[in-house]
Amino acid sequence: MPISITHISTYLPQNIITNEQLAKEFNSSVELIYKNTGIKQRYGSGPGEIPSDMAVKAAEQLFVTSKIDKKEIDFLIFCTEGFDHKGPSTSCLIQHRLGLGTHVGCIDLPYGCSGYVYGIGMANALLTSLMATKVLFLTADIPSKVSHKKDLELRSIFSDIGTATIITKGEGEQHFIFGTDGGGYDNLIVDHSATRNPQIEGSFLEDLPYGHMKMNSTEVFLFAVKRVPVLIEDILKKHNYSIDDIDLFVFHQASYFMLDVIRRKCKIPKEKFFVNIENFGNSVSSTIPVALYDAEQKGVLKKGMQVVLAGFGIGYSWGATIIKY
Amino acid sequence: MISVEEFTNQLAAEFEDVEPNTIFPDTNYRDIKNWSSMYALIIIAFIDANFDVQLNAENLKSTQTVRDLYNVVCEKMK
């Protein structure tokens, strides 16, 4: 595999939102919220805390734990759907905040649930074309700040987390499958967040200054349970692998229920399918690195394992690859 | 189109928690153990993926048994 994920760190905001809190606020029950989502707790960013703040904290943590010299980083990719400004690229601001060298190339990657696979794909392209030797890939999002306060469904699923990953060149070939169906764009969308439908003065949207996330959960569910099994079949076929050749499957942690249906459709044994949404929620582009980090901490993921990564969702957009961890 | 018995067997296999041989064509599918609105999504996804028929909430509301579902699918495939 030509890419190697050498280090991952995560930044979890201090604000943990429990089912007890949501049940009280919405006059619902802890059991019902858990039954519908498979989630016990999710994270909420602090007042005024935005994705770049979370990504910077994850990166600072990574430099402490990995002991990697910041000077070695020659490319920075920042994946989020909540940039600081429409210009300049937020990755430019992060380069400065982290004290990275001025030789660093910077790209913003405006992707959601498929963003981690896209970021690895971009890092792979940069590394194999010798444009970079060590890529710092950051992910962070603030779904809690674009969810309406009365929307229990969104508030019970989504979570604000930042992550940092170091990607370097490995040996061999790295294969990817990517796909897009923009026809599903309005089934999961952060509306009123940019130029198409600007904010409307005097509406409830004033409570949502960063935009208003809307989700047609039935349509998104149907998209995922139809598309992801084909995606997994295709990425295995591209490597001439079967499920037996894979040590672990780490998918975007969309919802417990959706993952379970997808796992059964793909005929992946439970012990090879990592799920940690219960304690972290759906943190958009951060779910896969959060899961990789968590799986390694729990001893489920070990160095040298063959791992299928798959991201899918908002766009619709999807992607998969197989890494040797 | 497959038989209603085969349709029932395939649908039953979609529900992991359900004991074998507990769902029949005339079973009211809302009586399936641990039924929740999520199961309705499984039914819609199963029919969409296997028969290329898109059901909506109204279609589901008009059905009670597995046989009713089968008949709706047959009708829409015509």
mmCIF file of C-alpha atoms in Angstrom:
data_model
loop_
_atom_site.group_PDB
_atom_site.id
_atom_site.type_symbol
_atom_site.label_atom_id
_atom_site.label_comp_id
_atom_site.label_asym_id
_atom_site.label_seq_id
_atom_site.Cartn_x
_atom_site.Cartn_y
_atom_site.Cartn_z
ATOM 1 C CA MET A 1 0.000 0.000 0.000
ATOM 2 C CA PRO A 2 1.549 3.355 -0.890
ATOM 3 C CA ILE A 3 0.146 5.209 2.080
ATOM 4 C CA SER A 4 0.850 4.617 5.691
ATOM 5 C CA ILE A 5 -1.230 6.117 8.503
ATOM 6 C CA THR A 6 1.439 6.581 11.136
ATOM 7 C CA HIS A 7 -0.361 8.596 13.835
ATOM 8 C CA ILE A 8 -3.901 9.664 14.716
ATOM 9 C CA SER A 9 -5.108 11.963 17.471
ATOM 10 C CA THR A 10 -8.587 13.121 18.383
ATOM 11 C CA TYR A 11 -9.971 16.207 20.079
ATOM 12 C CA LEU A 12 -13.166 15.611 22.059
ATOM 13 C CA PRO A 13 -14.860 18.786 23.339
ATOM 14 C CA GLN A 14 -15.577 18.881 27.088
ATOM 15 C CA ASN A 15 -19.318 19.200 26.552
ATOM 16 C CA ILE A 16 -20.791 15.671 26.547
ATOM 17 C CA ILE A 17 -24.492 15.561 25.615
ATOM 18 C CA THR A 18 -26.176 12.544 27.204
ATOM 19 C CA ASN A 19 -29.468 10.838 26.404
ATOM 20 C CA GLU A 20 -30.650 11.910 29.865
ATOM 21 C CA GLN A 21 -30.203 15.574 28.905
ATOM 22 C CA LEU A 22 -31.987 15.129 25.561
ATOM 23 C CA ALA A 23 -34.809 13.066 27.087
ATOM 24 C CA LYS A 24 -35.451 15.814 29.656
ATOM 25 C CA GLU A 25 -35.348 18.615 27.092
ATOM 26 C CA PHE A 26 -37.631 16.838 24.589
ATOM 27 C CA ASN A 27 -39.895 15.087 27.093
ATOM 28 C CA SER A 28 -38.760 11.779 25.598
ATOM 29 C CA SER A 29 -37.141 8.709 27.180
ATOM 30 C CA VAL A 30 -33.511 7.647 27.431
ATOM 31 C CA GLU A 31 -34.481 4.189 26.154
ATOM 32 C CA LEU A 32 -36.291 5.510 23.074
ATOM 33 C CA ILE A 33 -33.421 7.804 22.076
ATOM 34 C CA TYR A 34 -30.977 4.912 22.450
ATOM 35 C CA LYS A 35 -33.245 2.518 20.550
ATOM 36 C CA ASN A 36 -33.561 4.921 17.612
ATOM 37 C CA THR A 37 -29.872 5.834 17.372
ATOM 38 C CA GLY A 38 -27.707 3.295 19.203
ATOM 39 C CA ILE A 39 -25.978 6.327 20.746
ATOM 40 C CA LYS A 40 -25.495 6.986 24.463
ATOM 41 C CA GLN A 41 -23.562 10.240 24.240
ATOM 42 C CA ARG A 42 -22.275 12.741 21.703
ATOM 43 C CA TYR A 43 -19.968 15.769 21.873
ATOM 44 C CA GLY A 44 -20.863 19.442 21.517
ATOM 45 C CA SER A 45 -18.345 22.164 20.672
ATOM 46 C CA GLY A 46 -18.074 25.039 23.136
ATOM 47 C CA PRO A 47 -19.595 28.503 22.599
ATOM 48 C CA GLY A 48 -17.793 30.155 19.697
ATOM 49 C CA GLU A 49 -15.702 27.047 19.051
ATOM 50 C CA ILE A 50 -15.486 26.339 15.315
ATOM 51 C CA PRO A 51 -13.989 23.451 13.279
ATOM 52 C CA SER A 52 -10.558 25.019 12.782
ATOM 53 C CA ASP A 53 -10.223 25.450 16.575
ATOM 54 C CA MET A 54 -10.951 21.752 17.062
ATOM 55 C CA ALA A 55 -8.620 20.680 14.255
ATOM 56 C CA VAL A 56 -5.788 22.798 15.691
ATOM 57 C CA LYS A 57 -6.258 21.192 19.123
ATOM 58 C CA ALA A 58 -6.197 17.690 17.592
ATOM 59 C CA ALA A 59 -3.030 18.557 15.634
ATOM 60 C CA GLU A 60 -1.272 20.072 18.663
ATOM 61 C CA GLN A 61 -2.053 16.905 20.594
ATOM 62 C CA LEU A 62 -0.683 14.807 17.737
ATOM 63 C CA PHE A 63 2.624 16.698 17.679
ATOM 64 C CA VAL A 64 3.004 16.072 21.425
ATOM 65 C CA THR A 65 2.204 12.344 21.313
ATOM 66 C CA SER A 66 3.937 11.469 18.025
ATOM 67 C CA LYS A 67 7.051 13.587 18.660
ATOM 68 C CA ILE A 68 6.990 14.418 14.933
ATOM 69 C CA ASP A 69 8.905 17.582 14.113
ATOM 70 C CA LYS A 70 6.498 20.140 12.605
ATOM 71 C CA LYS A 71 9.170 20.978 10.013
ATOM 72 C CA GLU A 72 8.681 17.527 8.468
ATOM 73 C CA ILE A 73 5.106 18.342 7.403
ATOM 74 C CA ASP A 74 5.045 19.500 3.785
ATOM 75 C CA PHE A 75 1.323 19.342 3.037
ATOM 76 C CA LEU A 76 -1.794 20.152 5.054
ATOM 77 C CA ILE A 77 -5.314 19.019 4.131
ATOM 78 C CA PHE A 78 -8.247 20.293 6.177
ATOM 79 C CA CYS A 79 -11.591 18.572 5.712
ATOM 80 C CA THR A 80 -14.694 20.335 7.033
ATOM 81 C CA GLU A 81 -17.990 21.826 5.947
ATOM 82 C CA GLY A 82 -17.543 24.747 8.336
ATOM 83 C CA PHE A 83 -14.712 26.947 7.126
ATOM 84 C CA ASP A 84 -13.551 30.115 8.891
ATOM 85 C CA HIS A 85 -14.114 32.327 5.818
ATOM 86 C CA LYS A 86 -15.036 31.959 2.160
ATOM 87 C CA GLY A 87 -11.474 33.080 1.575
ATOM 88 C CA PRO A 88 -8.663 32.541 2.376
ATOM 89 C CA SER A 89 -8.573 28.757 2.693
ATOM 90 C CA THR A 90 -8.886 27.822 6.346
ATOM 91 C CA SER A 91 -5.909 25.466 5.933
ATOM 92 C CA CYS A 92 -3.754 28.585 5.345
ATOM 93 C CA LEU A 93 -4.847 29.976 8.709
ATOM 94 C CA ILE A 94 -4.209 26.599 10.366
ATOM 95 C CA GLN A 95 -0.686 26.464 8.864
ATOM 96 C CA HIS A 96 0.070 29.713 10.676
ATOM 97 C CA ARG A 97 -1.681 28.784 13.922
ATOM 98 C CA LEU A 98 0.204 25.483 14.141
ATOM 99 C CA GLY A 99 3.537 27.114 13.337
ATOM 100 C CA LEU A 100 4.113 24.905 10.298
ATOM 101 C CA GLY A 101 6.800 25.921 7.795
ATOM 102 C CA THR A 102 6.035 28.259 4.905
ATOM 103 C CA HIS A 103 7.068 25.469 2.508
ATOM 104 C CA VAL A 104 3.757 23.723 3.294
ATOM 105 C CA GLY A 105 1.087 23.286 0.597
ATOM 106 C CA CYS A 106 -2.475 23.734 1.906
ATOM 107 C CA ILE A 107 -5.831 22.503 0.631
ATOM 108 C CA ASP A 108 -9.329 22.721 2.083
ATOM 109 C CA LEU A 109 -11.557 19.749 1.432
ATOM 110 C CA PRO A 110 -15.269 20.591 1.770
ATOM 111 C CA TYR A 111 -16.625 17.118 2.376
ATOM 112 C CA GLY A 112 -18.723 15.449 5.034
ATOM 113 C CA CYS A 113 -19.229 11.756 5.677
ATOM 114 C CA SER A 114 -17.016 10.585 2.778
ATOM 115 C CA GLY A 115 -14.336 13.182 3.625
ATOM 116 C CA TYR A 116 -11.834 10.920 5.357
ATOM 117 C CA VAL A 117 -11.581 8.573 2.380
ATOM 118 C CA TYR A 118 -11.339 11.596 0.055
ATOM 119 C CA GLY A 119 -8.541 13.045 2.204
ATOM 120 C CA ILE A 120 -6.590 9.786 2.122
ATOM 121 C CA GLY A 121 -7.110 9.703 -1.646
ATOM 122 C CA MET A 122 -5.713 13.219 -2.000
ATOM 123 C CA ALA A 123 -2.792 12.411 0.303
ATOM 124 C CA ASN A 124 -2.083 9.313 -1.790
ATOM 125 C CA ALA A 125 -2.048 11.423 -4.971
ATOM 126 C CA LEU A 126 0.285 13.976 -3.379
ATOM 127 C CA LEU A 127 2.649 11.314 -2.031
ATOM 128 C CA THR A 128 2.817 9.123 -5.138
ATOM 129 C CA SER A 129 3.372 12.145 -7.401
ATOM 130 C CA LEU A 130 6.178 13.242 -5.060
ATOM 131 C CA MET A 131 4.475 16.555 -4.332
ATOM 132 C CA ALA A 132 4.648 15.733 -0.631
ATOM 133 C CA THR A 133 6.419 13.356 1.759
ATOM 134 C CA LYS A 134 4.483 13.830 4.986
ATOM 135 C CA VAL A 135 0.851 14.966 4.958
ATOM 136 C CA LEU A 136 -1.011 16.328 7.957
ATOM 137 C CA PHE A 137 -4.694 15.577 7.389
ATOM 138 C CA LEU A 138 -7.176 17.280 9.725
ATOM 139 C CA THR A 139 -10.928 16.754 10.030
ATOM 140 C CA ALA A 140 -13.444 18.650 12.161
ATOM 141 C CA ASP A 141 -17.065 19.691 12.022
ATOM 142 C CA ILE A 142 -19.736 21.338 14.137
ATOM 143 C CA PRO A 143 -23.033 19.639 13.216
ATOM 144 C CA SER A 144 -24.446 20.714 16.592
ATOM 145 C CA LYS A 145 -24.229 24.356 15.516
ATOM 146 C CA VAL A 146 -26.237 23.784 12.309
ATOM 147 C CA SER A 147 -28.918 21.588 13.922
ATOM 148 C CA HIS A 148 -32.107 23.360 14.927
ATOM 149 C CA LYS A 149 -32.575 23.271 18.704
ATOM 150 C CA LYS A 150 -35.989 21.591 18.313
ATOM 151 C CA ASP A 151 -34.677 18.872 15.962
ATOM 152 C CA LEU A 152 -34.245 15.848 18.226
ATOM 153 C CA GLU A 153 -33.340 13.520 15.370
ATOM 154 C CA LEU A 154 -30.281 15.538 14.297
ATOM 155 C CA ARG A 155 -29.285 16.497 17.807
ATOM 156 C CA SER A 156 -29.360 12.886 18.980
ATOM 157 C CA ILE A 157 -27.218 11.578 16.098
ATOM 158 C CA PHE A 158 -24.549 14.178 15.367
ATOM 159 C CA SER A 159 -21.417 15.013 17.302
ATOM 160 C CA ASP A 160 -18.638 17.647 17.147
ATOM 161 C CA ILE A 161 -15.124 16.123 17.074
ATOM 162 C CA GLY A 162 -11.764 17.058 15.525
ATOM 163 C CA THR A 163 -9.009 14.677 14.411
ATOM 164 C CA ALA A 164 -5.476 14.776 13.058
ATOM 165 C CA THR A 165 -3.748 12.088 10.985
ATOM 166 C CA ILE A 166 -0.202 11.819 9.663
ATOM 167 C CA ILE A 167 0.035 10.089 6.279
ATOM 168 C CA THR A 168 3.323 9.039 4.673
ATOM 169 C CA LYS A 169 4.319 6.965 1.693
ATOM 170 C CA GLY A 170 4.262 3.187 1.931
ATOM 171 C CA GLU A 171 5.023 0.378 -0.511
ATOM 172 C CA GLY A 172 2.920 -0.941 -3.406
ATOM 173 C CA GLU A 173 -0.335 0.307 -4.893
ATOM 174 C CA GLN A 174 -3.277 1.961 -3.189
ATOM 175 C CA HIS A 175 -6.688 1.484 -4.762
ATOM 176 C CA PHE A 176 -9.780 3.582 -4.256
ATOM 177 C CA ILE A 177 -13.390 3.567 -5.334
ATOM 178 C CA PHE A 178 -15.157 6.918 -5.384
ATOM 179 C CA GLY A 179 -18.662 7.769 -6.488
ATOM 180 C CA THR A 180 -21.149 10.606 -6.552
ATOM 181 C CA ASP A 181 -24.871 11.118 -7.087
ATOM 182 C CA GLY A 182 -25.591 14.820 -6.693
ATOM 183 C CA GLY A 183 -29.248 14.071 -7.425
ATOM 184 C CA GLY A 184 -29.583 13.334 -3.700
ATOM 185 C CA TYR A 185 -28.059 16.652 -2.587
ATOM 186 C CA ASP A 186 -31.132 17.997 -0.813
ATOM 187 C CA ASN A 187 -31.774 14.872 1.269
ATOM 188 C CA LEU A 188 -28.891 15.897 3.521
ATOM 189 C CA ILE A 189 -27.903 19.524 3.269
ATOM 190 C CA VAL A 190 -26.695 22.468 5.300
ATOM 191 C CA ASP A 191 -29.011 25.013 3.727
ATOM 192 C CA HIS A 192 -28.725 28.803 4.012
ATOM 193 C CA SER A 193 -25.003 28.448 4.592
ATOM 194 C CA ALA A 194 -23.499 29.953 1.422
ATOM 195 C CA THR A 195 -24.431 31.629 -1.855
ATOM 196 C CA ARG A 196 -27.396 29.553 -3.134
ATOM 197 C CA ASN A 197 -29.915 30.408 -0.417
ATOM 198 C CA PRO A 198 -28.487 33.173 1.733
ATOM 199 C CA GLN A 199 -29.795 33.744 5.246
ATOM 200 C CA ILE A 200 -33.303 35.169 5.430
ATOM 201 C CA GLU A 201 -33.576 38.135 7.751
ATOM 202 C CA GLY A 202 -36.108 37.826 10.543
ATOM 203 C CA SER A 203 -36.631 34.058 10.197
ATOM 204 C CA PHE A 204 -35.858 31.304 12.691
ATOM 205 C CA LEU A 205 -32.602 30.889 10.808
ATOM 206 C CA GLU A 206 -31.212 33.781 12.823
ATOM 207 C CA ASP A 207 -30.701 31.154 15.527
ATOM 208 C CA LEU A 208 -28.584 29.193 13.036
ATOM 209 C CA PRO A 209 -25.948 31.666 11.797
ATOM 210 C CA TYR A 210 -23.801 28.937 10.226
ATOM 211 C CA GLY A 211 -26.657 27.333 8.256
ATOM 212 C CA HIS A 212 -29.505 24.903 8.780
ATOM 213 C CA MET A 213 -28.905 21.165 8.438
ATOM 214 C CA LYS A 214 -31.841 19.228 7.036
ATOM 215 C CA MET A 215 -32.017 15.480 6.612
ATOM 216 C CA ASN A 216 -34.559 13.193 4.951
ATOM 217 C CA SER A 217 -33.510 10.185 6.989
ATOM 218 C CA THR A 218 -35.572 7.646 5.029
ATOM 219 C CA GLU A 219 -33.974 8.639 1.726
ATOM 220 C CA VAL A 220 -30.465 8.750 3.218
ATOM 221 C CA PHE A 221 -31.010 5.330 4.772
ATOM 222 C CA LEU A 222 -32.183 3.858 1.456
ATOM 223 C CA PHE A 223 -29.235 5.424 -0.364
ATOM 224 C CA ALA A 224 -26.735 3.952 2.093
ATOM 225 C CA VAL A 225 -28.156 0.437 2.342
ATOM 226 C CA LYS A 226 -28.310 0.181 -1.451
ATOM 227 C CA ARG A 227 -25.004 1.866 -2.293
ATOM 228 C CA VAL A 228 -22.554 0.761 0.394
ATOM 229 C CA PRO A 229 -22.780 -3.031 -0.172
ATOM 230 C CA VAL A 230 -21.926 -2.428 -3.860
ATOM 231 C CA LEU A 231 -19.077 -0.110 -2.822
ATOM 232 C CA ILE A 232 -17.615 -2.810 -0.559
ATOM 233 C CA GLU A 233 -18.000 -5.504 -3.202
ATOM 234 C CA ASP A 234 -16.212 -3.250 -5.728
ATOM 235 C CA ILE A 235 -13.271 -2.335 -3.492
ATOM 236 C CA LEU A 236 -12.721 -6.007 -2.551
ATOM 237 C CA LYS A 237 -12.939 -7.009 -6.226
ATOM 238 C CA LYS A 238 -10.389 -4.337 -7.165
ATOM 239 C CA HIS A 239 -7.879 -6.047 -4.847
ATOM 240 C CA ASN A 240 -8.991 -9.594 -5.679
ATOM 241 C CA TYR A 241 -9.847 -9.950 -2.015
ATOM 242 C CA SER A 242 -12.699 -11.652 -0.226
ATOM 243 C CA ILE A 243 -14.017 -10.757 3.224
ATOM 244 C CA ASP A 244 -11.673 -13.454 4.628
ATOM 245 C CA ASP A 245 -8.627 -11.418 3.509
ATOM 246 C CA ILE A 246 -9.730 -8.418 5.584
ATOM 247 C CA ASP A 247 -8.972 -8.089 9.300
ATOM 248 C CA LEU A 248 -11.273 -5.179 10.094
ATOM 249 C CA PHE A 249 -13.988 -3.072 8.457
ATOM 250 C CA VAL A 250 -14.162 0.525 9.669
ATOM 251 C CA PHE A 251 -17.033 2.460 8.125
ATOM 252 C CA HIS A 252 -18.356 5.960 8.619
ATOM 253 C CA GLN A 253 -20.367 5.731 11.842
ATOM 254 C CA ALA A 254 -23.657 7.007 10.439
ATOM 255 C CA SER A 255 -26.174 5.384 12.788
ATOM 256 C CA TYR A 256 -26.048 2.071 14.598
ATOM 257 C CA PHE A 257 -29.099 0.776 12.830
ATOM 258 C CA MET A 258 -27.884 1.712 9.341
ATOM 259 C CA LEU A 259 -24.475 0.114 10.015
ATOM 260 C CA ASP A 260 -26.091 -3.087 11.206
ATOM 261 C CA VAL A 261 -28.240 -3.414 8.079
ATOM 262 C CA ILE A 262 -25.214 -2.683 5.857
ATOM 263 C CA ARG A 263 -23.047 -5.216 7.733
ATOM 264 C CA ARG A 264 -25.631 -7.952 7.275
ATOM 265 C CA LYS A 265 -26.108 -7.112 3.595
ATOM 266 C CA CYS A 266 -22.315 -7.293 3.089
ATOM 267 C CA LYS A 267 -22.184 -10.557 5.105
ATOM 268 C CA ILE A 268 -19.377 -9.189 7.280
ATOM 269 C CA PRO A 269 -18.938 -11.106 10.565
ATOM 270 C CA LYS A 270 -19.666 -8.978 13.656
ATOM 271 C CA GLU A 271 -16.171 -9.491 15.079
ATOM 272 C CA LYS A 272 -14.598 -7.906 11.983
ATOM 273 C CA PHE A 273 -16.919 -4.896 11.947
ATOM 274 C CA PHE A 274 -15.926 -2.055 14.242
ATOM 275 C CA VAL A 275 -18.734 0.077 15.656
ATOM 276 C CA ASN A 276 -18.173 2.767 18.286
ATOM 277 C CA ILE A 277 -21.023 5.173 17.581
ATOM 278 C CA GLU A 278 -22.484 4.446 21.029
ATOM 279 C CA ASN A 279 -19.973 6.657 22.825
ATOM 280 C CA PHE A 280 -19.018 9.158 20.109
ATOM 281 C CA GLY A 281 -22.068 9.765 17.879
ATOM 282 C CA ASN A 282 -21.830 10.631 14.191
ATOM 283 C CA SER A 283 -19.003 13.155 13.911
ATOM 284 C CA VAL A 284 -19.220 13.505 10.098
ATOM 285 C CA SER A 285 -15.726 13.336 8.511
ATOM 286 C CA SER A 286 -14.151 12.499 11.885
ATOM 287 C CA THR A 287 -15.926 9.167 12.482
ATOM 288 C CA ILE A 288 -13.372 6.961 10.705
ATOM 289 C CA PRO A 289 -10.221 8.373 12.399
ATOM 290 C CA VAL A 290 -12.070 8.386 15.747
ATOM 291 C CA ALA A 291 -12.930 4.709 15.154
ATOM 292 C CA LEU A 292 -9.368 3.801 14.061
ATOM 293 C CA TYR A 293 -7.914 5.491 17.142
ATOM 294 C CA ASP A 294 -10.487 3.882 19.430
ATOM 295 C CA ALA A 295 -10.037 0.430 17.858
ATOM 296 C CA GLU A 296 -6.276 0.643 18.371
ATOM 297 C CA GLN A 297 -6.704 1.744 22.001
ATOM 298 C CA LYS A 298 -9.027 -1.226 22.589
ATOM 299 C CA GLY A 299 -6.551 -3.647 20.996
ATOM 300 C CA VAL A 300 -8.977 -4.518 18.170
ATOM 301 C CA LEU A 301 -6.819 -2.810 15.534
ATOM 302 C CA LYS A 302 -3.163 -3.805 15.365
ATOM 303 C CA LYS A 303 -0.292 -2.723 13.155
ATOM 304 C CA GLY A 304 -0.150 -4.631 9.877
ATOM 305 C CA MET A 305 -3.877 -5.363 9.695
ATOM 306 C CA GLN A 306 -5.726 -5.013 6.398
ATOM 307 C CA VAL A 307 -8.548 -2.571 6.987
ATOM 308 C CA VAL A 308 -11.398 -1.552 4.683
ATOM 309 C CA LEU A 309 -12.389 2.098 5.135
ATOM 310 C CA ALA A 310 -15.673 3.352 3.686
ATOM 311 C CA GLY A 311 -17.280 6.783 3.855
ATOM 312 C CA PHE A 312 -20.715 7.660 2.496
ATOM 313 C CA GLY A 313 -23.370 10.312 2.906
ATOM 314 C CA ILE A 314 -23.925 13.980 2.153
ATOM 315 C CA GLY A 315 -23.579 14.674 -1.568
ATOM 316 C CA TYR A 316 -24.525 11.909 -2.128
ATOM 317 C CA SER A 317 -20.879 11.004 -2.085
ATOM 318 C CA TRP A 318 -19.070 7.764 -1.258
ATOM 319 C CA GLY A 319 -15.605 6.278 -1.237
ATOM 320 C CA ALA A 320 -13.678 3.242 -0.042
ATOM 321 C CA THR A 321 -10.099 2.054 0.183
ATOM 322 C CA ILE A 322 -8.102 -0.703 1.883
ATOM 323 C CA ILE A 323 -5.178 0.270 4.076
ATOM 324 C CA LYS A 324 -2.498 -1.736 5.752
ATOM 325 C CA TYR A 325 -2.521 -0.142 9.178
ATOM 326 C CA MET B 1 -42.037 -12.784 -9.539
ATOM 327 C CA ILE B 2 -41.216 -15.205 -6.748
ATOM 328 C CA SER B 3 -43.948 -16.909 -4.720
ATOM 329 C CA VAL B 4 -45.430 -15.265 -1.639
ATOM 330 C CA GLU B 5 -43.803 -17.977 0.498
ATOM 331 C CA GLU B 6 -40.356 -17.237 -0.926
ATOM 332 C CA PHE B 7 -40.986 -13.480 -0.508
ATOM 333 C CA THR B 8 -41.856 -14.124 3.145
ATOM 334 C CA ASN B 9 -38.712 -16.207 3.715
ATOM 335 C CA GLN B 10 -36.494 -13.558 2.141
ATOM 336 C CA LEU B 11 -38.120 -10.768 4.123
ATOM 337 C CA ALA B 12 -37.823 -12.753 7.376
ATOM 338 C CA ALA B 13 -34.078 -13.144 6.740
ATOM 339 C CA GLU B 14 -33.746 -9.331 6.837
ATOM 340 C CA PHE B 15 -34.702 -9.230 10.515
ATOM 341 C CA GLU B 16 -31.796 -10.501 12.541
ATOM 342 C CA ASP B 17 -33.586 -10.821 15.871
ATOM 343 C CA VAL B 18 -36.528 -12.806 14.526
ATOM 344 C CA GLU B 19 -36.723 -16.534 15.280
ATOM 345 C CA PRO B 20 -36.838 -18.819 12.213
ATOM 346 C CA ASN B 21 -40.301 -19.986 11.119
ATOM 347 C CA THR B 22 -42.185 -17.298 13.017
ATOM 348 C CA ILE B 23 -43.183 -15.127 10.053
ATOM 349 C CA PHE B 24 -45.747 -16.389 7.536
ATOM 350 C CA PRO B 25 -47.565 -14.758 4.611
ATOM 351 C CA ASP B 26 -50.522 -13.911 6.850
ATOM 352 C CA THR B 27 -48.454 -12.588 9.746
ATOM 353 C CA ASN B 28 -49.179 -8.961 10.561
ATOM 354 C CA TYR B 29 -45.652 -7.660 10.141
ATOM 355 C CA ARG B 30 -46.152 -4.978 12.792
ATOM 356 C CA ASP B 31 -46.498 -7.840 15.298
ATOM 357 C CA ILE B 32 -42.911 -8.935 14.656
ATOM 358 C CA LYS B 33 -40.990 -9.070 17.929
ATOM 359 C CA ASN B 34 -39.302 -5.741 18.792
ATOM 360 C CA TRP B 35 -41.072 -3.997 15.887
ATOM 361 C CA SER B 36 -40.038 -0.368 15.491
ATOM 362 C CA SER B 37 -40.219 2.273 12.772
ATOM 363 C CA MET B 38 -36.702 1.166 11.811
ATOM 364 C CA TYR B 39 -38.171 -2.149 10.672
ATOM 365 C CA ALA B 40 -40.355 -0.245 8.218
ATOM 366 C CA LEU B 41 -37.139 1.134 6.705
ATOM 367 C CA ILE B 42 -35.742 -2.389 6.418
ATOM 368 C CA ILE B 43 -38.877 -3.450 4.536
ATOM 369 C CA ILE B 44 -38.666 -0.448 2.173
ATOM 370 C CA ALA B 45 -34.939 -1.097 1.573
ATOM 371 C CA PHE B 46 -35.504 -4.832 1.017
ATOM 372 C CA ILE B 47 -38.224 -4.242 -1.576
ATOM 373 C CA ASP B 48 -36.267 -1.456 -3.268
ATOM 374 C CA ALA B 49 -33.063 -3.516 -3.535
ATOM 375 C CA ASN B 50 -34.638 -6.817 -4.586
ATOM 376 C CA PHE B 51 -37.624 -5.800 -6.716
ATOM 377 C CA ASP B 52 -36.717 -2.246 -7.770
ATOM 378 C CA VAL B 53 -40.039 -1.068 -6.355
ATOM 379 C CA GLN B 54 -40.088 2.121 -4.293
ATOM 380 C CA LEU B 55 -42.682 2.081 -1.527
ATOM 381 C CA ASN B 56 -43.629 5.157 0.445
ATOM 382 C CA ALA B 57 -45.131 5.574 3.891
ATOM 383 C CA GLU B 58 -48.674 5.590 2.440
ATOM 384 C CA ASN B 59 -48.085 2.217 0.722
ATOM 385 C CA LEU B 60 -46.989 0.762 4.046
ATOM 386 C CA LYS B 61 -49.933 2.254 5.919
ATOM 387 C CA SER B 62 -52.347 0.454 3.587
ATOM 388 C CA THR B 63 -50.854 -2.945 4.388
ATOM 389 C CA GLN B 64 -51.113 -5.234 7.388
ATOM 390 C CA THR B 65 -49.717 -8.641 6.477
ATOM 391 C CA VAL B 66 -46.675 -9.829 4.564
ATOM 392 C CA ARG B 67 -49.084 -11.006 1.843
ATOM 393 C CA ASP B 68 -50.457 -7.435 1.555
ATOM 394 C CA LEU B 69 -46.893 -6.199 1.000
ATOM 395 C CA TYR B 70 -46.314 -8.892 -1.605
ATOM 396 C CA ASN B 71 -49.476 -7.867 -3.433
ATOM 397 C CA VAL B 72 -48.451 -4.192 -3.462
ATOM 398 C CA VAL B 73 -45.054 -5.168 -4.918
ATOM 399 C CA CYS B 74 -46.712 -7.375 -7.586
ATOM 400 C CA GLU B 75 -49.121 -4.565 -8.478
ATOM 401 C CA LYS B 76 -46.306 -2.006 -8.824
ATOM 402 C CA MET B 77 -44.208 -4.369 -10.941
ATOM 403 C CA LYS B 78 -46.975 -4.661 -13.562
#
